[in-house]
Coordinates of C-alpha atoms and ligand atoms in Angstrom, one line a residue:
X1 CA 15.3 58.1 -33.2
X2 CA 13.8 54.7 -32.5
X3 CA 16.0 54.4 -29.4
X4 CA 14.5 57.6 -28.0
X5 CA 11.0 56.3 -28.6
X6 CA 11.9 53.0 -27.1
X7 CA 13.3 54.5 -24.0
X8 CA 10.6 57.1 -23.4
X9 CA 7.5 55.5 -24.9
X10 CA 7.7 51.8 -25.6
X11 CA 9.5 50.6 -22.5
X12 CA 7.4 52.7 -20.1
X13 CA 4.2 51.5 -21.6
X14 CA 5.4 47.9 -21.8
X15 CA 6.6 48.1 -18.2
X16 CA 3.3 49.5 -16.9
X17 CA 1.5 46.6 -18.6
X18 CA 3.9 43.9 -17.3
X19 CA 4.4 45.4 -13.8
X20 CA 8.2 45.5 -14.2
X21 CA 10.7 48.3 -13.2
X22 CA 13.6 47.6 -15.6
X23 CA 14.2 51.3 -16.5
X24 CA 14.4 52.3 -12.9
X25 CA 17.0 49.7 -12.2
X26 CA 18.9 50.5 -15.3
X27 CA 19.2 54.1 -14.2
X28 CA 20.5 52.9 -10.8
X29 CA 22.9 50.4 -12.2
X30 CA 24.4 52.9 -14.5
X31 CA 25.3 55.0 -11.5
X32 CA 26.5 52.2 -9.2
X33 CA 28.9 50.8 -11.8
X34 CA 31.2 53.7 -11.0
X35 CA 31.0 53.4 -7.2
X36 CA 34.0 52.5 -5.1
X37 CA 34.4 48.9 -4.0
X38 CA 33.7 50.0 -0.4
X39 CA 30.4 51.7 -1.4
X40 CA 29.4 48.7 -3.5
X41 CA 30.1 46.4 -0.6
X42 CA 27.9 48.5 1.7
X43 CA 25.1 48.4 -0.8
X44 CA 25.4 44.6 -1.1
X45 CA 25.4 44.2 2.7
X46 CA 22.3 46.4 3.0
X47 CA 20.5 44.3 0.5
X48 CA 21.7 41.1 2.1
X49 CA 20.4 42.1 5.6
X50 CA 17.0 42.9 4.1
X51 CA 16.9 39.6 2.2
X52 CA 17.9 37.6 5.3
X53 CA 15.2 39.3 7.4
X54 CA 12.6 38.5 4.7
X55 CA 13.8 34.9 4.4
X56 CA 13.7 34.3 8.1
X57 CA 10.2 35.8 8.5
X58 CA 8.5 34.5 5.4
X59 CA 10.3 31.5 4.0
X60 CA 9.6 28.3 6.0
X61 CA 12.8 26.5 4.8
X62 CA 15.0 29.4 6.0
X63 CA 13.1 29.8 9.2
X64 CA 13.7 26.2 10.0
X65 CA 17.4 26.3 8.9
X66 CA 18.1 29.3 11.1
X67 CA 16.5 27.6 14.1
X68 CA 18.4 24.3 13.5
X69 CA 21.7 26.2 13.3
X70 CA 20.9 28.3 16.4
X71 CA 21.2 31.5 14.3
X72 CA 19.3 34.7 14.4
X73 CA 18.8 37.3 11.7
X74 CA 21.5 39.5 13.5
X75 CA 24.1 36.8 12.9
X76 CA 24.2 37.7 9.2
X77 CA 25.3 41.3 8.9
X78 CA 27.6 41.1 6.0
X79 CA 28.6 38.9 3.0
X80 CA 31.4 37.3 5.1
X81 CA 28.7 36.0 7.6
X82 CA 27.1 33.9 4.8
X83 CA 29.5 31.1 5.7
X84 CA 27.4 30.4 8.8
X85 CA 24.6 29.2 6.5
X86 CA 24.6 25.9 4.7
X87 CA 24.9 25.6 0.9
X88 CA 21.7 25.2 -1.1
X89 CA 21.9 22.5 -3.7
X90 CA 19.6 21.7 -6.5
X91 CA 18.7 18.5 -4.7
X92 CA 17.7 20.5 -1.6
X93 CA 15.6 22.8 -3.7
X94 CA 13.7 19.9 -5.3
X95 CA 13.0 18.3 -1.9
X96 CA 12.0 21.5 -0.2
X97 CA 10.3 23.2 -3.2
X98 CA 7.1 24.5 -1.5
X99 CA 8.9 25.4 1.7
X100 CA 11.3 27.7 -0.2
X101 CA 8.4 29.7 -1.6
X102 CA 7.8 32.9 0.5
X103 CA 4.5 32.9 2.3
X104 CA 3.7 36.4 1.0
X105 CA 4.9 35.7 -2.6
X106 CA 1.5 36.3 -4.2
X107 CA 1.7 40.0 -4.3
X108 CA 5.0 39.9 -6.2
X109 CA 3.6 38.5 -9.5
X110 CA 5.5 35.2 -9.2
X111 CA 6.0 32.9 -12.2
X112 CA 7.5 29.5 -12.7
X113 CA 10.8 29.4 -14.6
X114 CA 13.3 26.6 -15.4
X115 CA 17.0 26.5 -16.0
X116 CA 18.1 25.9 -19.5
X117 CA 21.8 26.4 -18.9
X118 CA 24.8 24.3 -18.7
X119 CA 23.5 21.6 -16.3
X120 CA 21.7 18.7 -17.8
X121 CA 18.8 18.4 -15.4
X122 CA 16.5 21.4 -15.5
X123 CA 15.6 23.0 -12.2
X124 CA 12.2 24.6 -11.7
X125 CA 12.0 27.7 -9.5
X126 CA 9.9 30.8 -8.9
X127 CA 11.0 34.2 -9.9
X128 CA 9.1 37.5 -9.9
X129 CA 8.7 40.8 -11.7
X130 CA 11.2 42.6 -9.5
X131 CA 14.0 40.1 -10.0
X132 CA 13.3 39.9 -13.7
X133 CA 13.4 43.7 -13.9
X134 CA 16.9 43.9 -12.5
X135 CA 18.1 41.0 -14.5
X136 CA 17.1 42.8 -17.7
X137 CA 18.5 46.1 -16.4
X138 CA 21.8 44.3 -15.8
X139 CA 21.8 42.8 -19.3
X140 CA 21.1 46.2 -20.9
X141 CA 23.8 47.9 -18.8
X142 CA 26.3 45.3 -20.0
X143 CA 25.2 45.6 -23.6
X144 CA 25.5 49.4 -23.4
X145 CA 29.2 48.9 -22.7
X146 CA 29.4 47.6 -26.3
X147 CA 27.5 50.6 -27.6
X148 CA 24.0 49.2 -27.5
X149 CA 21.0 51.5 -27.1
X150 CA 17.5 50.4 -26.1
X151 CA 15.6 49.5 -29.2
X152 CA 18.7 48.9 -31.4
X153 CA 18.0 46.1 -33.9
X154 CA 19.4 42.8 -32.9
X155 CA 19.3 39.3 -34.3
X156 CA 19.5 36.3 -31.9
X157 CA 20.8 33.0 -33.0
X158 CA 20.1 30.7 -30.1
X159 CA 17.5 28.4 -28.5
X160 CA 14.6 30.8 -28.6
X161 CA 12.3 28.4 -30.3
X162 CA 14.1 25.2 -29.7
X163 CA 11.1 23.0 -29.3
X164 CA 9.4 23.3 -32.6
X165 CA 5.9 22.3 -31.5
X166 CA 5.6 25.2 -29.1
X167 CA 5.1 28.6 -30.7
X168 CA 6.2 31.6 -28.6
X169 CA 3.6 33.4 -26.5
X170 CA 2.0 36.6 -27.7
X171 CA 3.8 38.7 -25.0
X172 CA 7.1 37.3 -26.2
X173 CA 6.3 38.1 -29.8
X174 CA 5.2 41.6 -29.0
X175 CA 8.4 42.1 -27.0
X176 CA 10.6 40.9 -29.9
X177 CA 8.7 43.4 -32.1
X178 CA 9.1 46.3 -29.7
X179 CA 12.7 45.5 -29.0
X180 CA 13.4 44.9 -32.7
X181 CA 14.9 41.5 -31.8
X182 CA 14.7 38.9 -34.6
X183 CA 15.1 35.4 -33.2
X184 CA 16.7 32.6 -35.2
X185 CA 16.5 29.1 -33.9
X186 CA 19.9 27.5 -33.2
X187 CA 18.2 24.1 -33.9
X188 CA 18.5 22.5 -37.3
X189 CA 21.3 24.8 -38.4
X190 CA 22.5 22.8 -41.4
X191 CA 23.8 24.5 -44.5
X192 CA 20.4 24.9 -46.0
X193 CA 19.1 26.8 -42.9
X194 CA 22.3 28.9 -42.7
X195 CA 21.8 30.1 -46.3
X196 CA 18.3 31.2 -45.3
X197 CA 19.5 32.9 -42.1
X198 CA 22.3 34.6 -44.1
X199 CA 19.7 36.1 -46.4
X200 CA 17.2 37.1 -43.7
X201 CA 19.8 38.6 -41.3
X202 CA 21.5 40.4 -44.1
X203 CA 18.2 42.1 -45.1
X204 CA 17.3 42.9 -41.5
X205 CA 20.7 44.6 -40.9
X206 CA 20.9 44.2 -37.2
X207 CA 23.2 46.5 -35.2
X208 CA 24.0 43.6 -32.8
X209 CA 24.1 39.9 -33.0
X210 CA 23.5 37.7 -30.1
X211 CA 23.6 33.9 -29.5
X212 CA 25.3 30.7 -28.4
X213 CA 29.0 30.8 -29.2
X214 CA 28.8 27.4 -31.0
X215 CA 25.9 28.5 -33.2
X216 CA 27.5 31.9 -34.1
X217 CA 30.8 30.0 -34.8
X218 CA 29.1 27.6 -37.2
X219 CA 27.3 30.5 -38.8
X220 CA 30.5 32.6 -39.2
X221 CA 32.3 29.6 -40.7
X222 CA 29.4 29.1 -43.2
X223 CA 29.5 32.8 -44.2
X224 CA 33.3 32.7 -44.6
X225 CA 33.2 29.6 -46.8
X226 CA 30.6 31.1 -49.0
X227 CA 32.3 34.5 -49.1
X228 CA 29.2 36.3 -47.7
X229 CA 30.3 39.6 -46.0
X230 CA 27.1 41.7 -45.9
X231 CA 26.3 41.1 -42.2
X232 CA 28.2 43.9 -40.3
X233 CA 27.0 44.3 -36.7
X234 CA 28.6 46.8 -34.3
X235 CA 29.2 44.1 -31.8
X236 CA 28.3 40.5 -30.9
X237 CA 27.0 39.2 -27.6
X238 CA 27.7 35.5 -26.7
X239 CA 26.1 33.7 -23.9
X240 CA 25.1 30.3 -22.4
X241 CA 28.1 28.3 -23.4
X242 CA 31.9 28.5 -23.0
X243 CA 33.3 30.9 -25.6
X244 CA 36.4 29.1 -26.8
X245 CA 39.2 31.3 -28.0
X246 CA 39.1 30.0 -31.6
X247 CA 35.3 30.7 -31.7
X248 CA 36.0 34.3 -30.7
X249 CA 38.7 34.6 -33.4
X250 CA 36.6 33.2 -36.2
X251 CA 33.4 35.2 -35.2
X252 CA 35.3 38.5 -34.9
X253 CA 37.2 37.9 -38.1
X254 CA 34.0 37.2 -40.1
X255 CA 31.8 40.0 -38.8
X256 CA 34.6 42.6 -38.4
X257 CA 33.6 43.5 -34.8
X258 CA 34.3 42.6 -31.2
X259 CA 32.6 39.7 -29.3
X260 CA 31.4 40.6 -25.8
X261 CA 30.9 37.4 -23.8
X262 CA 28.2 37.3 -21.1
X263 CA 27.8 35.0 -18.2
X264 CA 24.4 34.6 -16.8
X265 CA 22.9 32.3 -14.3
X266 CA 19.4 33.6 -13.7
X267 CA 18.3 30.9 -11.3
X268 CA 21.0 32.3 -9.0
X269 CA 20.6 35.9 -10.2
X270 CA 24.2 36.0 -11.4
X271 CA 25.5 38.1 -14.2
X272 CA 29.0 38.9 -15.3
X273 CA 29.8 40.7 -18.6
X274 CA 32.8 41.8 -20.6
X275 CA 33.5 45.5 -21.1
X276 CA 35.5 47.1 -24.0
X277 CA 38.7 46.0 -22.3
X278 CA 37.8 42.3 -22.6
X279 CA 39.8 41.9 -19.4
X280 CA 37.4 39.4 -17.7
X281 CA 33.8 39.7 -16.7
X282 CA 32.4 42.6 -14.6
X283 CA 30.2 41.0 -11.9
X284 CA 26.8 42.7 -11.3
X285 CA 27.4 42.8 -7.5
X286 CA 24.3 45.0 -7.0
X287 CA 22.0 42.2 -7.7
X288 CA 23.6 39.1 -6.3
X289 CA 26.4 37.9 -4.0
X290 CA 28.9 35.6 -5.7
X291 CA 31.1 33.4 -3.5
X292 CA 34.0 31.2 -4.8
X293 CA 34.6 28.2 -2.6
X294 CA 36.8 25.0 -2.5
X295 CA 35.4 21.5 -2.2
X296 CA 35.0 21.9 1.6
X297 CA 33.1 25.1 0.8
X298 CA 35.7 27.4 2.3
X299 CA 36.5 30.6 0.4
X300 CA 39.3 30.2 -2.2
X301 CA 42.1 32.8 -2.5
X302 CA 41.8 35.5 -5.1
X303 CA 43.0 34.2 -8.4
X304 CA 42.2 30.6 -7.5
X305 CA 39.4 28.6 -9.3
X306 CA 36.4 27.9 -7.1
X307 CA 32.9 26.6 -7.1
X308 CA 30.4 29.4 -7.5
X309 CA 27.7 30.0 -4.9
X310 CA 25.0 32.5 -5.6
X311 CA 22.8 34.6 -3.4
X312 CA 20.2 36.4 -5.4
X313 CA 19.5 39.7 -3.6
X314 CA 16.2 40.5 -5.5
X315 CA 14.2 37.3 -5.8
X316 CA 12.1 37.5 -2.7
X317 CA 9.6 35.0 -4.1
X318 CA 11.9 32.0 -3.8
X319 CA 15.1 33.2 -2.1
X320 CA 18.2 31.2 -3.0
X321 CA 20.9 31.8 -0.5
X322 CA 24.4 30.3 -1.1
X323 CA 23.0 28.3 -4.1
X324 CA 25.5 26.0 -5.8
X325 CA 24.9 26.9 -9.4
X326 CA 27.2 24.2 -10.8
X327 CA 29.8 26.4 -12.4
X328 CA 33.4 27.1 -11.6
X329 CA 35.1 30.4 -11.9
X330 CA 38.0 32.6 -10.8
X331 CA 37.8 36.0 -9.2
X332 CA 40.7 38.4 -9.6
X333 CA 41.9 41.5 -7.8
X334 CA 42.8 43.5 -10.9
X335 CA 41.3 46.8 -11.5
X336 CA 39.8 47.3 -14.9
X337 CA 41.2 50.2 -17.0
X338 CA 37.7 51.1 -18.0
X339 CA 37.2 52.7 -14.6
X340 CA 34.3 50.5 -13.4
X341 CA 34.9 49.1 -10.0
X342 CA 32.6 46.1 -10.3
X343 CA 34.9 43.1 -9.5
X344 CA 36.2 41.1 -12.3
X345 CA 35.8 37.4 -12.8
X346 CA 38.8 36.3 -14.8
X347 CA 37.4 33.1 -16.2
X348 CA 34.5 30.8 -16.2
X349 CA 35.5 27.1 -16.3
X350 CA 32.3 25.2 -15.8
X351 CA 30.5 25.7 -19.0
X352 CA 32.6 23.6 -21.3
X353 CA 30.1 21.3 -22.8
X354 CA 31.4 19.1 -25.5
X355 CA 30.0 20.0 -28.8
X356 CA 28.9 17.3 -31.1
X357 CA 29.3 17.9 -34.9
X358 CA 27.7 15.5 -37.4
X359 CA 28.8 15.1 -41.1
X360 CA 25.8 17.2 -42.3
X361 CA 27.2 20.2 -40.4
X362 CA 24.6 20.1 -37.6
X363 CA 25.9 20.7 -34.1
X364 CA 24.5 19.5 -30.8
X365 CA 25.6 21.3 -27.6
X366 CA 24.7 21.3 -23.9
X367 CA 22.2 24.1 -23.6
X368 CA 20.3 22.8 -26.7
X369 CA 20.1 19.3 -25.2
X370 CA 18.9 20.7 -21.9
X371 CA 16.0 22.3 -23.6
X372 CA 15.2 19.2 -25.7
X373 CA 14.8 17.1 -22.5
X374 CA 13.1 19.9 -20.6
X375 CA 9.6 18.4 -20.4
X376 CA 10.5 14.7 -20.2
X377 CA 10.1 12.6 -17.1
X378 CA 13.8 11.7 -17.1
X379 CA 16.0 11.6 -14.1
X380 CA 19.3 11.9 -15.9
X381 CA 20.6 11.4 -19.3
X382 CA 23.9 11.2 -21.2
X383 CA 24.3 11.7 -24.9
X384 CA 27.3 10.1 -26.6
X385 CA 28.5 10.6 -30.1
X386 CA 29.8 7.0 -30.7
X387 CA 30.7 7.5 -34.3
X388 CA 30.5 10.5 -36.7
X389 CA 26.8 9.8 -37.4
X390 CA 25.8 7.7 -34.4
X391 CA 24.3 9.0 -31.3
X392 CA 23.7 6.9 -28.1
X393 CA 21.3 8.3 -25.6
X394 CA 21.4 6.8 -22.1
X395 CA 18.4 7.5 -20.1
X396 CA 17.5 7.0 -16.4
X397 CA 13.7 7.0 -16.2
X398 CA 11.9 9.1 -13.6
X399 CA 8.6 8.2 -12.0
X400 CA 5.7 7.9 -14.4
X401 CA 8.0 7.7 -17.4
X402 CA 6.2 6.3 -20.4
X403 CA 6.7 5.6 -24.1
X404 CA 5.3 9.0 -24.9
X405 CA 8.4 10.6 -23.2
X406 CA 10.6 8.5 -25.6
X407 CA 8.5 9.6 -28.5
X408 CA 8.6 13.2 -27.4
X409 CA 12.4 13.6 -27.1
X410 CA 13.1 11.3 -30.0
X411 CA 11.0 13.5 -32.3
X412 CA 12.8 16.7 -31.2
X413 CA 16.2 15.2 -31.5
X414 CA 15.4 13.6 -34.9
X415 CA 14.2 17.0 -36.1
X416 CA 17.4 18.6 -34.9
X417 CA 20.1 16.1 -36.1
X418 CA 18.5 15.1 -39.5
X419 CA 17.7 11.8 -41.1
X420 CA 21.2 10.3 -41.5
X421 CA 22.1 10.1 -37.9
X422 CA 21.6 6.7 -36.2
X423 CA 20.0 7.2 -32.8
X424 CA 20.2 4.4 -30.2
X425 CA 18.4 4.7 -26.8
X426 CA 19.6 2.7 -23.8
X427 CA 17.7 2.7 -20.5
X428 CA 20.1 2.4 -17.6
X429 CA 20.1 2.7 -13.8
X430 CA 23.3 4.7 -13.2
X431 CA 25.5 7.1 -15.1
X432 CA 29.2 6.9 -14.0
X433 CA 30.9 10.1 -13.0
X434 CA 34.2 11.3 -14.6
X435 CA 37.5 11.0 -12.7
X436 CA 37.0 14.6 -11.5
X437 CA 33.6 13.6 -10.1
X438 CA 31.7 15.4 -12.8
X439 CA 28.6 14.2 -14.5
X440 CA 29.1 14.7 -18.2
X441 CA 25.9 14.6 -20.0
X442 CA 27.4 15.2 -23.5
X443 CA 30.4 13.2 -24.7
X444 CA 31.9 13.0 -28.2
X445 CA 34.1 10.0 -28.9
X446 CA 34.9 11.3 -32.4
X447 CA 38.1 13.2 -32.9
X448 CA 37.9 16.2 -35.1
Ligands
ZN501 ZN1 36.0 47.2 -17.5

């Protein structure tokens, strides 16, 4: 009943207020998921040509890039032609920020967003109502594969209110209410907090649970140890971190339902989600182009691991074309038994952030750290668990860094890890890369 009201009353009213078109896109995506690969490719190429034309005409950075490369709009007719264009890195975005903003972006209700995902240094970018609409439509489509209906009660155990001194906006709170989503912060989840969450979630009876794999794993372990079995969702959605196989096993065992893992990279418009076959991640090709390339940025063969490049087909406010999102993944040629022809990404390899566990049970993971450092004037950082209850934080200061930045992140981290953890801060000039050339921002030297 609520689901009917949600779909026919609450969402239409909410969308009229926010200027979004999620329901329209959801209807479209539910049709296109059954299209043939050829038809999907055609749709992608149509959207790509429109985006390229827009970028050339309205985005100074792309206008200049096309001219420097001696390219015209007609040179990019299909996804395969994207290789003629250079890769867009986070560094390039930071240096050309205002030039990447479309000249006519004002009419699109743009708003500033920032990454909170697996990379340590947050990236600010503009997005708009249109791109947000299809992002949400894609998420709901994927959830529906697990039986979700709009308005179904869900509890979220993640970084929703990670920074304690910032209460959520009124719009966000209204949205949670309408969507019947109850957020539980993945910060401070020691045993005491978990007992509280267990009571609250059990009383709320959510049809679906959603959250960071590490948080849901800790929660499942807590419930198991205390023999609490009253939380029985229909399915669980995990996102934002690598879902390790033993996490899946423990979570599914405790809650007695399936875990549907989701991959989302909204700065690149990317989205890939598991269906009931759990056979890989169906890519939402209707909203973004996903390329898999080697270190020379040539396409890898099917089944080979590659760096992911994203072209968001709907963010006209700040178009990212061939954006290096910082994740690795593997595309496969298999056809999913579910009948959907959206291509399958077999695995995601780039989200393995080490997870730190302290003796009080508190965990610290990549996405949580990213949010903690979000508003600090820090160029780079590295967090190392030197001993079971000792944390070393290495910081490279950015311009205008002051003691108030130290106070700010120290306060948040202290609140998160608890009183008994020793925190040492070191200011340094350089953070060495790993042998594989990767910058690890979270390291645990403690063996389990
Ligand atoms: Zn499938």
